[in-house]
Amino acid sequence: MNTDVFAAHESNVRRYGRSFPTVFTKALGATILDEAGKTYIDFFVGSGALNYGHNNPNIIAPAIEYLAGGNILLSLDMYTAAKRAFIEVFVDSILKPRGLSYKLQFPGPTGTNANEAALALARKYTGRPSVMAFTNAFHGMSLGALAVSGSASTRELGGVARHDVIRIPYDGYPNHTFDSASYIDWIIGDPGSGIEKPAAIILETIQAEGGMNTASAAWLKEIQRICRKHGVVLIIDDIQAGAGRTGDFFSFEFAKVEPDIVCLSKSLSGSGNPLSMVLIRPGIDIWNPGEHSGTFRGNNLAFVTAAAMCKLWSDRQFIAGVALTTGKLQEHLDRLVAKFPSCIEEKRGRGLMAGLKCRSQNIVGRVHDLAFQNGLLIESSGPSRDVIKVLPPITITDDELDRAVAILNNALQEQTNGDCPSI
Ligand SMILES: *Cc1c(COP(=O)(O)O)cnc(C)c1O
């Protein structure tokens, strides 16, 4: 396979190409094909940007029709028929059935753009400069988003000072006996804490990049209560965990919380087309017209596929299928955890956003390489990269799921033959 062009011309910053050293061509559902004709099952799905699988026919067909029909593609934030249709279906299929009411802001197309908009709005709304962000958080690659990220290397990346972020412990950090919510409540309320009241608390319900750490429903409810009590804006970064990833549309539904601001991106378009959105509680929507902008706010092809994705959530059969797949995946993972205790420490995540915390980074590295050889794409996460991310498309077929788990099983089996040595 010729990868010389990438080595010769693409920046040293490239990563996944090194991690999966082949040249991909076509993809359908959970399966990707490379130039040599080898197939891979995708348990990585563009880091959560392809929850509905590759080229999902229900989502792609309207896009093909839209493209062929000479319809408008880029429109900044002008009104278009495609955007109107998306807003209507999002409100009817997603917000209304969940009893939610939000204003929709379309910032630039990346998740980072959504988080920056959310942080800017919370600071403007409260008039307070600082925000609280969690240990092991990941929120994106621009300065404000870098500043709120937990990883030392990520925060240092901007090369300039990152002001006005107060780091607080996530649910279960540093261990499960520590009550982080009470601590947060206390430091915000106590005038002697040395910590100023923040504009917002920004959080992920499952910290994907941070190691698939999972917040409990009780903890999320408590954080919401604390935010309301102190007049702090609650921002949920649902960029990776939302848009269906956990098996529900929003990752916070299970906890019955209603964040003030929700950021969506990654799988929002359902197709891998870039699209992001900020959901804003109406009272907080104090933007002046044009105050926040971005050239690629009007990606109409993405609106078309996003509308098709949202429609799936009105289909009972689709929802029942996702629930069945969730149960199957969890059973598979429980079996792996029970079978390979010398490799796997614990199962992490929730629903179809799962992880396997392994006993070392080396185990994960070797499982990754073996899985790749045998036709399965998986990625790692966590500060020590010792967590296998398990993110199948939520539309994966039983057969694909079984085959993928068998590959994972065999890769783990090879490790136990050597009793999972840590080097
Ligand atoms: C991917 C991700 C982002 C950043 O999104 P980009 O589109 O890469 O800018 C932010 N937050 C979370 C939780 C993410 O997973």
CSV table of C-alpha atoms and ligand atoms in Angstrom, one decimal:
chain,number,residue,atom,x,y,z
A,1,MET,CA,0.0,0.0,0.0
A,2,ASN,CA,1.5,3.3,-1.0
A,3,THR,CA,1.6,5.7,1.9
A,4,ASP,CA,4.7,7.6,0.7
A,5,VAL,CA,2.8,10.7,-0.2
A,6,PHE,CA,1.6,11.1,3.4
A,7,ALA,CA,5.1,10.6,4.8
A,8,ALA,CA,6.6,13.0,2.3
A,9,HIS,CA,4.1,15.8,2.4
A,10,GLU,CA,1.7,15.7,5.3
A,11,SER,CA,2.8,17.3,8.6
A,12,ASN,CA,4.4,15.3,11.3
A,13,VAL,CA,1.3,16.0,13.3
A,14,ARG,CA,-0.7,13.2,11.6
A,15,ARG,CA,-1.7,10.5,14.0
A,16,TYR,CA,-4.4,8.1,13.1
A,17,GLY,CA,-2.8,7.4,9.8
A,18,ARG,CA,0.2,6.0,11.7
A,19,SER,CA,-2.1,4.2,14.1
A,20,PHE,CA,-4.0,2.5,11.2
A,21,PRO,CA,-1.3,2.3,8.5
A,22,THR,CA,-3.4,1.5,5.4
A,23,VAL,CA,-5.3,3.6,2.8
A,24,PHE,CA,-9.0,3.5,3.1
A,25,THR,CA,-11.4,3.8,0.2
A,26,LYS,CA,-15.0,2.9,0.8
A,27,ALA,CA,-17.3,2.4,3.7
A,28,LEU,CA,-20.8,1.2,4.5
A,29,GLY,CA,-22.4,0.9,7.9
A,30,ALA,CA,-19.8,-0.4,10.4
A,31,THR,CA,-17.4,-1.7,7.7
A,32,ILE,CA,-14.6,0.1,6.0
A,33,LEU,CA,-12.6,-1.1,3.0
A,34,ASP,CA,-8.9,-0.4,2.2
A,35,GLU,CA,-7.2,-0.2,-1.1
A,36,ALA,CA,-6.1,-3.9,-0.9
A,37,GLY,CA,-9.7,-4.9,-0.5
A,38,LYS,CA,-9.4,-5.8,3.2
A,39,THR,CA,-12.4,-5.0,5.3
A,40,TYR,CA,-12.3,-3.6,8.9
A,41,ILE,CA,-15.1,-3.2,11.4
A,42,ASP,CA,-15.1,0.3,12.7
A,43,PHE,CA,-15.3,0.6,16.5
A,44,PHE,CA,-13.8,4.1,16.4
A,45,VAL,CA,-16.3,5.8,14.0
A,46,GLY,CA,-14.5,9.1,13.5
A,47,SER,CA,-14.2,9.4,17.3
A,48,GLY,CA,-18.0,9.4,17.6
A,49,ALA,CA,-18.7,11.4,14.4
A,50,LEU,CA,-20.3,8.4,12.6
A,51,ASN,CA,-22.7,7.0,15.2
A,52,TYR,CA,-25.1,6.1,12.4
A,53,GLY,CA,-22.5,4.2,10.5
A,54,HIS,CA,-20.7,5.1,7.2
A,55,ASN,CA,-23.0,6.2,4.4
A,56,ASN,CA,-26.2,5.2,6.2
A,57,PRO,CA,-28.6,5.0,3.2
A,58,ASN,CA,-31.4,6.7,5.2
A,59,ILE,CA,-29.2,9.7,5.7
A,60,ILE,CA,-27.2,9.8,2.5
A,61,ALA,CA,-30.1,9.4,0.0
A,62,PRO,CA,-31.6,12.8,0.7
A,63,ALA,CA,-28.1,14.4,0.5
A,64,ILE,CA,-27.5,12.9,-3.0
A,65,GLU,CA,-30.9,14.2,-4.1
A,66,TYR,CA,-30.1,17.6,-2.6
A,67,LEU,CA,-26.7,17.8,-4.3
A,68,ALA,CA,-28.1,16.7,-7.7
A,69,GLY,CA,-30.9,19.2,-7.4
A,70,GLY,CA,-28.8,22.3,-7.6
A,71,ASN,CA,-29.7,23.4,-4.1
A,72,ILE,CA,-27.8,26.0,-2.1
A,73,LEU,CA,-24.8,24.6,-0.2
A,74,LEU,CA,-23.3,27.5,1.8
A,75,SER,CA,-25.5,30.2,3.2
A,76,LEU,CA,-23.7,31.7,6.3
A,77,ASP,CA,-26.6,32.3,8.6
A,78,MET,CA,-29.2,33.2,6.0
A,79,TYR,CA,-32.5,31.4,6.0
A,80,THR,CA,-32.7,28.4,3.7
A,81,ALA,CA,-35.3,25.7,3.1
A,82,ALA,CA,-32.8,23.0,4.3
A,83,LYS,CA,-32.1,24.8,7.5
A,84,ARG,CA,-35.8,25.4,8.2
A,85,ALA,CA,-36.5,21.7,7.6
A,86,PHE,CA,-33.8,20.7,10.0
A,87,ILE,CA,-34.9,23.1,12.7
A,88,GLU,CA,-38.5,21.8,12.4
A,89,VAL,CA,-37.5,18.1,12.6
A,90,PHE,CA,-35.1,18.8,15.5
A,91,VAL,CA,-37.7,20.5,17.5
A,92,ASP,CA,-40.4,18.0,16.7
A,93,SER,CA,-38.4,14.7,16.8
A,94,ILE,CA,-35.8,15.5,19.5
A,95,LEU,CA,-36.7,18.5,21.7
A,96,LYS,CA,-40.5,18.2,22.1
A,97,PRO,CA,-40.7,14.5,22.9
A,98,ARG,CA,-38.2,15.2,25.7
A,99,GLY,CA,-40.0,18.2,27.0
A,100,LEU,CA,-37.0,20.4,26.2
A,101,SER,CA,-37.1,24.0,24.9
A,102,TYR,CA,-34.0,25.6,23.6
A,103,LYS,CA,-32.9,28.4,21.2
A,104,LEU,CA,-30.6,27.0,18.5
A,105,GLN,CA,-27.3,28.7,17.7
A,106,PHE,CA,-25.3,27.5,14.7
A,107,PRO,CA,-21.6,28.5,15.2
A,108,GLY,CA,-18.7,27.4,13.0
A,109,PRO,CA,-18.8,23.7,12.1
A,110,THR,CA,-16.5,22.1,14.7
A,111,GLY,CA,-17.2,21.1,18.3
A,112,THR,CA,-14.6,23.5,19.5
A,113,ASN,CA,-16.6,26.3,17.8
A,114,ALA,CA,-19.7,25.3,19.8
A,115,ASN,CA,-17.8,25.2,23.1
A,116,GLU,CA,-16.2,28.6,22.5
A,117,ALA,CA,-19.6,30.1,21.7
A,118,ALA,CA,-21.1,28.5,24.9
A,119,LEU,CA,-18.3,29.8,27.1
A,120,ALA,CA,-18.4,33.3,25.6
A,121,LEU,CA,-22.2,33.4,26.1
A,122,ALA,CA,-22.0,32.2,29.7
A,123,ARG,CA,-19.3,34.8,30.5
A,124,LYS,CA,-21.4,37.6,28.8
A,125,TYR,CA,-24.6,36.5,30.5
A,126,THR,CA,-23.1,36.4,34.0
A,127,GLY,CA,-20.5,39.1,33.6
A,128,ARG,CA,-18.0,36.8,35.3
A,129,PRO,CA,-14.7,35.9,33.7
A,130,SER,CA,-13.9,32.5,35.1
A,131,VAL,CA,-15.4,29.1,34.4
A,132,MET,CA,-15.1,25.8,36.2
A,133,ALA,CA,-13.9,22.7,34.3
A,134,PHE,CA,-13.2,19.2,35.4
A,135,THR,CA,-10.1,17.0,35.8
A,136,ASN,CA,-9.5,14.9,32.6
A,137,ALA,CA,-11.9,17.1,30.6
A,138,PHE,CA,-11.5,17.5,26.8
A,139,HIS,CA,-13.2,20.3,25.1
A,140,GLY,CA,-11.3,21.1,21.9
A,141,MET,CA,-8.4,22.8,20.2
A,142,SER,CA,-8.9,26.6,20.4
A,143,LEU,CA,-7.6,28.7,23.2
A,144,GLY,CA,-10.7,28.8,25.4
A,145,ALA,CA,-11.4,25.1,24.8
A,146,LEU,CA,-7.7,24.2,25.4
A,147,ALA,CA,-7.8,26.2,28.7
A,148,VAL,CA,-10.8,24.2,30.0
A,149,SER,CA,-9.2,20.8,29.0
A,150,GLY,CA,-7.7,18.7,31.7
A,151,SER,CA,-4.7,17.1,30.0
A,152,ALA,CA,-1.4,18.9,30.7
A,153,SER,CA,-0.2,18.5,27.2
A,154,THR,CA,-3.4,19.9,25.7
A,155,ARG,CA,-3.5,22.9,28.0
A,156,GLU,CA,0.1,23.8,27.2
A,157,LEU,CA,-0.5,23.6,23.4
A,158,GLY,CA,-1.7,27.2,22.9
A,159,GLY,CA,1.6,28.6,24.1
A,160,VAL,CA,-0.1,31.5,25.7
A,161,ALA,CA,-1.6,32.1,29.2
A,162,ARG,CA,-4.8,30.4,29.9
A,163,HIS,CA,-6.7,32.5,32.3
A,164,ASP,CA,-9.9,32.2,34.2
A,165,VAL,CA,-10.3,28.4,34.5
A,166,ILE,CA,-10.8,26.8,37.9
A,167,ARG,CA,-10.1,23.1,37.9
A,168,ILE,CA,-12.5,21.0,39.9
A,169,PRO,CA,-12.7,17.2,40.5
A,170,TYR,CA,-15.0,15.1,38.3
A,171,ASP,CA,-17.3,12.4,39.7
A,172,GLY,CA,-15.1,9.7,41.2
A,173,TYR,CA,-11.9,11.8,41.1
A,174,PRO,CA,-9.5,11.2,42.7
A,175,ASN,CA,-11.4,8.2,44.0
A,176,HIS,CA,-15.0,7.1,44.6
A,177,THR,CA,-14.9,8.0,48.3
A,178,PHE,CA,-14.4,11.7,47.6
A,179,ASP,CA,-17.7,13.7,47.3
A,180,SER,CA,-16.7,16.1,44.6
A,181,ALA,CA,-20.1,17.7,44.3
A,182,SER,CA,-20.1,18.8,47.9
A,183,TYR,CA,-16.6,20.2,47.5
A,184,ILE,CA,-17.7,22.2,44.5
A,185,ASP,CA,-20.8,23.5,46.3
A,186,TRP,CA,-18.7,24.5,49.3
A,187,ILE,CA,-15.9,26.3,47.4
A,188,ILE,CA,-18.4,28.3,45.3
A,189,GLY,CA,-20.4,29.3,48.4
A,190,ASP,CA,-17.7,30.0,50.9
A,191,PRO,CA,-16.3,33.6,50.8
A,192,GLY,CA,-13.1,32.2,52.3
A,193,SER,CA,-12.5,29.6,49.7
A,194,GLY,CA,-10.2,31.8,47.6
A,195,ILE,CA,-12.2,30.9,44.6
A,196,GLU,CA,-14.4,33.4,42.8
A,197,LYS,CA,-17.9,32.5,41.6
A,198,PRO,CA,-17.6,31.2,38.0
A,199,ALA,CA,-19.7,32.1,35.0
A,200,ALA,CA,-20.2,28.4,34.2
A,201,ILE,CA,-19.5,24.8,34.9
A,202,ILE,CA,-18.7,22.9,31.7
A,203,LEU,CA,-18.8,19.1,31.8
A,204,GLU,CA,-19.0,15.9,29.7
A,205,THR,CA,-21.3,13.3,31.1
A,206,ILE,CA,-18.8,10.7,29.9
A,207,GLN,CA,-15.2,11.9,29.6
A,208,ALA,CA,-14.3,10.1,26.3
A,209,GLU,CA,-10.8,11.4,25.8
A,210,GLY,CA,-10.2,11.5,29.5
A,211,GLY,CA,-10.6,7.7,29.8
A,212,MET,CA,-14.3,7.0,29.5
A,213,ASN,CA,-15.0,8.3,33.1
A,214,THR,CA,-18.7,8.3,33.7
A,215,ALA,CA,-20.7,10.7,35.8
A,216,SER,CA,-23.6,9.2,37.8
A,217,ALA,CA,-27.2,10.5,37.5
A,218,ALA,CA,-27.1,11.5,41.2
A,219,TRP,CA,-23.9,13.5,40.7
A,220,LEU,CA,-25.2,15.2,37.5
A,221,LYS,CA,-28.4,16.2,39.4
A,222,GLU,CA,-26.4,17.5,42.2
A,223,ILE,CA,-24.2,19.6,39.9
A,224,GLN,CA,-27.3,21.0,38.3
A,225,ARG,CA,-28.7,21.9,41.8
A,226,ILE,CA,-25.4,23.6,42.7
A,227,CYS,CA,-25.4,25.6,39.5
A,228,ARG,CA,-29.0,26.8,40.1
A,229,LYS,CA,-28.4,27.6,43.7
A,230,HIS,CA,-25.3,29.8,42.9
A,231,GLY,CA,-26.6,31.2,39.6
A,232,VAL,CA,-23.9,29.5,37.6
A,233,VAL,CA,-24.6,28.4,33.9
A,234,LEU,CA,-24.5,24.6,33.4
A,235,ILE,CA,-22.9,23.8,30.1
A,236,ILE,CA,-23.0,20.1,28.9
A,237,ASP,CA,-20.4,19.4,26.2
A,238,ASP,CA,-22.4,16.6,24.5
A,239,ILE,CA,-20.2,16.7,21.4
A,240,GLN,CA,-19.0,13.1,21.6
A,241,ALA,CA,-21.6,11.6,24.0
A,242,GLY,CA,-24.6,13.1,22.4
A,243,ALA,CA,-26.4,12.6,19.1
A,244,GLY,CA,-27.2,9.0,20.0
A,245,ARG,CA,-23.9,7.8,21.3
A,246,THR,CA,-25.1,6.4,24.6
A,247,GLY,CA,-28.3,5.0,23.1
A,248,ASP,CA,-30.3,8.0,24.0
A,249,PHE,CA,-30.2,11.1,21.9
A,250,PHE,CA,-28.7,13.2,24.6
A,251,SER,CA,-26.3,11.7,27.1
A,252,PHE,CA,-27.9,13.5,30.0
A,253,GLU,CA,-31.4,12.2,29.5
A,254,PHE,CA,-30.9,9.3,31.9
A,255,ALA,CA,-30.2,11.7,34.7
A,256,LYS,CA,-33.2,13.9,34.0
A,257,VAL,CA,-31.2,17.1,34.1
A,258,GLU,CA,-31.8,20.1,31.8
A,259,PRO,CA,-28.6,22.0,31.2
A,260,ASP,CA,-28.7,25.7,30.5
A,261,ILE,CA,-26.5,25.2,27.4
A,262,VAL,CA,-25.8,22.0,25.4
A,263,CYS,CA,-23.1,21.7,22.7
A,264,LEU,CA,-23.5,19.2,19.9
A,265,SER,CA,-21.3,18.4,17.0
A,266,LYS,CA,-19.5,15.2,15.9
A,267,SER,CA,-22.5,12.9,14.9
A,268,LEU,CA,-25.0,15.8,14.7
A,269,SER,CA,-25.1,15.7,10.9
A,270,GLY,CA,-25.4,11.9,10.9
A,271,SER,CA,-23.1,11.7,7.9
A,272,GLY,CA,-19.7,12.9,9.0
A,273,ASN,CA,-20.4,16.3,7.5
A,274,PRO,CA,-19.2,19.1,9.8
A,275,LEU,CA,-22.1,20.7,11.8
A,276,SER,CA,-22.3,22.0,15.3
A,277,MET,CA,-25.0,23.5,17.3
A,278,VAL,CA,-25.4,25.3,20.7
A,279,LEU,CA,-28.7,24.8,22.5
A,280,ILE,CA,-29.4,27.8,24.7
A,281,ARG,CA,-32.1,28.1,27.4
A,282,PRO,CA,-34.2,30.9,26.1
A,283,GLY,CA,-33.5,33.4,29.0
A,284,ILE,CA,-29.8,33.1,28.4
A,285,ASP,CA,-29.9,33.9,24.7
A,286,ILE,CA,-28.8,37.5,25.1
A,287,TRP,CA,-26.6,37.6,21.9
A,288,ASN,CA,-26.9,40.7,19.9
A,289,PRO,CA,-27.6,40.1,16.2
A,290,GLY,CA,-24.3,39.2,14.5
A,291,GLU,CA,-22.3,39.3,17.7
A,292,HIS,CA,-20.9,35.8,17.2
A,293,SER,CA,-20.2,34.7,13.7
A,294,GLY,CA,-18.5,32.1,11.5
A,295,THR,CA,-18.3,31.5,7.8
A,296,PHE,CA,-19.3,27.9,7.8
A,297,ARG,CA,-22.4,28.2,9.9
A,298,GLY,CA,-24.6,27.4,7.0
A,299,ASN,CA,-23.6,23.9,5.8
A,300,ASN,CA,-26.8,23.0,4.1
A,301,LEU,CA,-25.7,19.5,3.1
A,302,ALA,CA,-25.2,18.8,6.8
A,303,PHE,CA,-28.6,20.3,7.6
A,304,VAL,CA,-30.1,17.8,5.1
A,305,THR,CA,-28.4,14.8,6.6
A,306,ALA,CA,-28.9,16.0,10.2
A,307,ALA,CA,-32.7,16.2,9.5
A,308,ALA,CA,-32.7,12.7,8.1
A,309,MET,CA,-30.8,11.5,11.3
A,310,CYS,CA,-33.3,13.3,13.6
A,311,LYS,CA,-36.2,11.6,11.8
A,312,LEU,CA,-34.8,8.2,12.8
A,313,TRP,CA,-35.5,9.1,16.5
A,314,SER,CA,-39.3,9.2,15.6
A,315,ASP,CA,-39.1,5.6,14.4
A,316,ARG,CA,-39.9,3.2,17.2
A,317,GLN,CA,-38.2,0.3,15.4
A,318,PHE,CA,-35.0,2.3,15.2
A,319,ILE,CA,-35.1,3.1,18.9
A,320,ALA,CA,-35.8,-0.5,19.8
A,321,GLY,CA,-33.0,-1.7,17.6
A,322,VAL,CA,-30.5,0.7,19.4
A,323,ALA,CA,-31.7,-0.6,22.8
A,324,LEU,CA,-31.2,-4.2,21.7
A,325,THR,CA,-27.7,-3.4,20.4
A,326,THR,CA,-26.9,-1.6,23.7
A,327,GLY,CA,-27.8,-4.7,25.7
A,328,LYS,CA,-25.8,-7.0,23.4
A,329,LEU,CA,-22.7,-4.8,23.6
A,330,GLN,CA,-22.9,-4.6,27.4
A,331,GLU,CA,-23.2,-8.4,27.6
A,332,HIS,CA,-20.3,-8.9,25.3
A,333,LEU,CA,-18.1,-6.5,27.4
A,334,ASP,CA,-19.2,-8.1,30.7
A,335,ARG,CA,-18.0,-11.4,29.3
A,336,LEU,CA,-14.7,-10.0,28.3
A,337,VAL,CA,-14.2,-8.4,31.7
A,338,ALA,CA,-15.0,-11.7,33.4
A,339,LYS,CA,-12.8,-13.7,31.1
A,340,PHE,CA,-9.6,-11.5,31.1
A,341,PRO,CA,-9.2,-10.2,34.6
A,342,SER,CA,-5.4,-10.1,34.1
A,343,CYS,CA,-5.8,-7.7,31.2
A,344,ILE,CA,-8.9,-5.7,32.0
A,345,GLU,CA,-9.4,-3.8,35.2
A,346,GLU,CA,-13.0,-2.6,34.6
A,347,LYS,CA,-15.7,-1.8,32.1
A,348,ARG,CA,-16.3,1.9,31.7
A,349,GLY,CA,-18.7,4.2,30.0
A,350,ARG,CA,-22.5,3.8,29.5
A,351,GLY,CA,-24.7,2.3,26.8
A,352,LEU,CA,-23.0,2.2,23.4
A,353,MET,CA,-20.3,4.6,24.7
A,354,ALA,CA,-18.1,2.0,26.4
A,355,GLY,CA,-14.6,1.5,27.4
A,356,LEU,CA,-12.3,-1.2,28.8
A,357,LYS,CA,-9.8,0.0,31.3
A,358,CYS,CA,-6.8,-2.2,30.9
A,359,ARG,CA,-4.0,-2.9,33.3
A,360,SER,CA,-1.4,-1.1,31.2
A,361,GLN,CA,-0.9,1.1,28.1
A,362,ASN,CA,1.1,-1.7,26.6
A,363,ILE,CA,-1.8,-4.2,26.7
A,364,VAL,CA,-3.9,-1.6,24.9
A,365,GLY,CA,-1.2,-1.0,22.3
A,366,ARG,CA,-0.8,-4.6,21.5
A,367,VAL,CA,-4.6,-5.3,21.5
A,368,HIS,CA,-5.0,-2.3,19.1
A,369,ASP,CA,-2.3,-3.6,16.7
A,370,LEU,CA,-3.6,-7.2,16.7
A,371,ALA,CA,-7.2,-6.0,16.3
A,372,PHE,CA,-6.1,-3.9,13.3
A,373,GLN,CA,-4.3,-6.8,11.7
A,374,ASN,CA,-7.5,-8.9,12.1
A,375,GLY,CA,-9.8,-6.3,10.8
A,376,LEU,CA,-11.1,-4.2,13.7
A,377,LEU,CA,-10.4,-0.5,14.3
A,378,ILE,CA,-10.2,0.6,18.0
A,379,GLU,CA,-8.7,3.6,19.7
A,380,SER,CA,-7.4,4.3,23.2
A,381,SER,CA,-8.1,7.1,25.6
A,382,GLY,CA,-7.2,8.3,29.0
A,383,PRO,CA,-4.3,10.2,30.5
A,384,SER,CA,-2.2,7.0,30.4
A,385,ARG,CA,-3.9,5.7,27.2
A,386,ASP,CA,-4.8,2.5,29.0
A,387,VAL,CA,-8.5,2.5,28.1
A,388,ILE,CA,-9.8,0.8,25.0
A,389,LYS,CA,-12.6,3.0,23.5
A,390,VAL,CA,-15.5,0.8,22.3
A,391,LEU,CA,-17.7,3.0,20.0
A,392,PRO,CA,-19.5,0.8,17.5
A,393,PRO,CA,-22.0,2.5,15.2
A,394,ILE,CA,-25.3,2.5,17.1
A,395,THR,CA,-26.7,1.0,13.9
A,396,ILE,CA,-24.2,-1.9,13.8
A,397,THR,CA,-25.7,-5.3,12.8
A,398,ASP,CA,-25.6,-8.2,15.2
A,399,ASP,CA,-23.2,-10.1,12.8
A,400,GLU,CA,-20.8,-7.2,12.6
A,401,LEU,CA,-20.9,-6.8,16.4
A,402,ASP,CA,-20.3,-10.5,17.0
A,403,ARG,CA,-17.4,-10.5,14.6
A,404,ALA,CA,-15.8,-7.4,16.1
A,405,VAL,CA,-16.1,-8.7,19.6
A,406,ALA,CA,-14.5,-12.0,18.5
A,407,ILE,CA,-11.5,-10.1,17.1
A,408,LEU,CA,-11.2,-8.2,20.4
A,409,ASN,CA,-11.6,-11.5,22.3
A,410,ASN,CA,-8.8,-13.1,20.3
A,411,ALA,CA,-6.5,-10.1,20.7
A,412,LEU,CA,-7.0,-10.2,24.5
A,413,GLN,CA,-6.5,-14.0,24.5
A,414,GLU,CA,-3.1,-13.5,23.0
A,415,GLN,CA,-2.2,-11.2,25.8
A,416,THR,CA,-3.3,-13.6,28.5
A,417,ASN,CA,-1.1,-16.3,27.0
A,418,GLY,CA,1.8,-14.2,28.2
A,419,ASP,CA,-0.3,-13.4,31.4
A,420,CYS,CA,-0.6,-9.7,30.3
A,421,PRO,CA,3.0,-8.7,31.0
A,422,SER,CA,3.2,-5.0,31.4
A,423,ILE,CA,6.2,-4.5,29.1
B,1,LIG,C1,-14.3,16.1,19.7
B,1,LIG,C2,-14.6,16.8,20.9
B,1,LIG,C3,-14.6,18.2,21.0
B,1,LIG,C4,-14.0,19.1,19.9
B,1,LIG,O1,-14.6,18.9,18.7
B,1,LIG,P1,-13.9,19.3,17.3
B,1,LIG,O2,-14.9,19.1,16.3
B,1,LIG,O3,-12.7,18.4,17.2
B,1,LIG,O4,-13.4,20.7,17.4
B,1,LIG,C5,-15.0,18.9,22.1
B,1,LIG,N1,-15.5,18.2,23.2
B,1,LIG,C6,-15.6,16.9,23.1
B,1,LIG,C7,-16.2,16.2,24.3
B,1,LIG,C8,-15.2,16.1,22.0
B,1,LIG,O5,-15.2,14.8,22.0
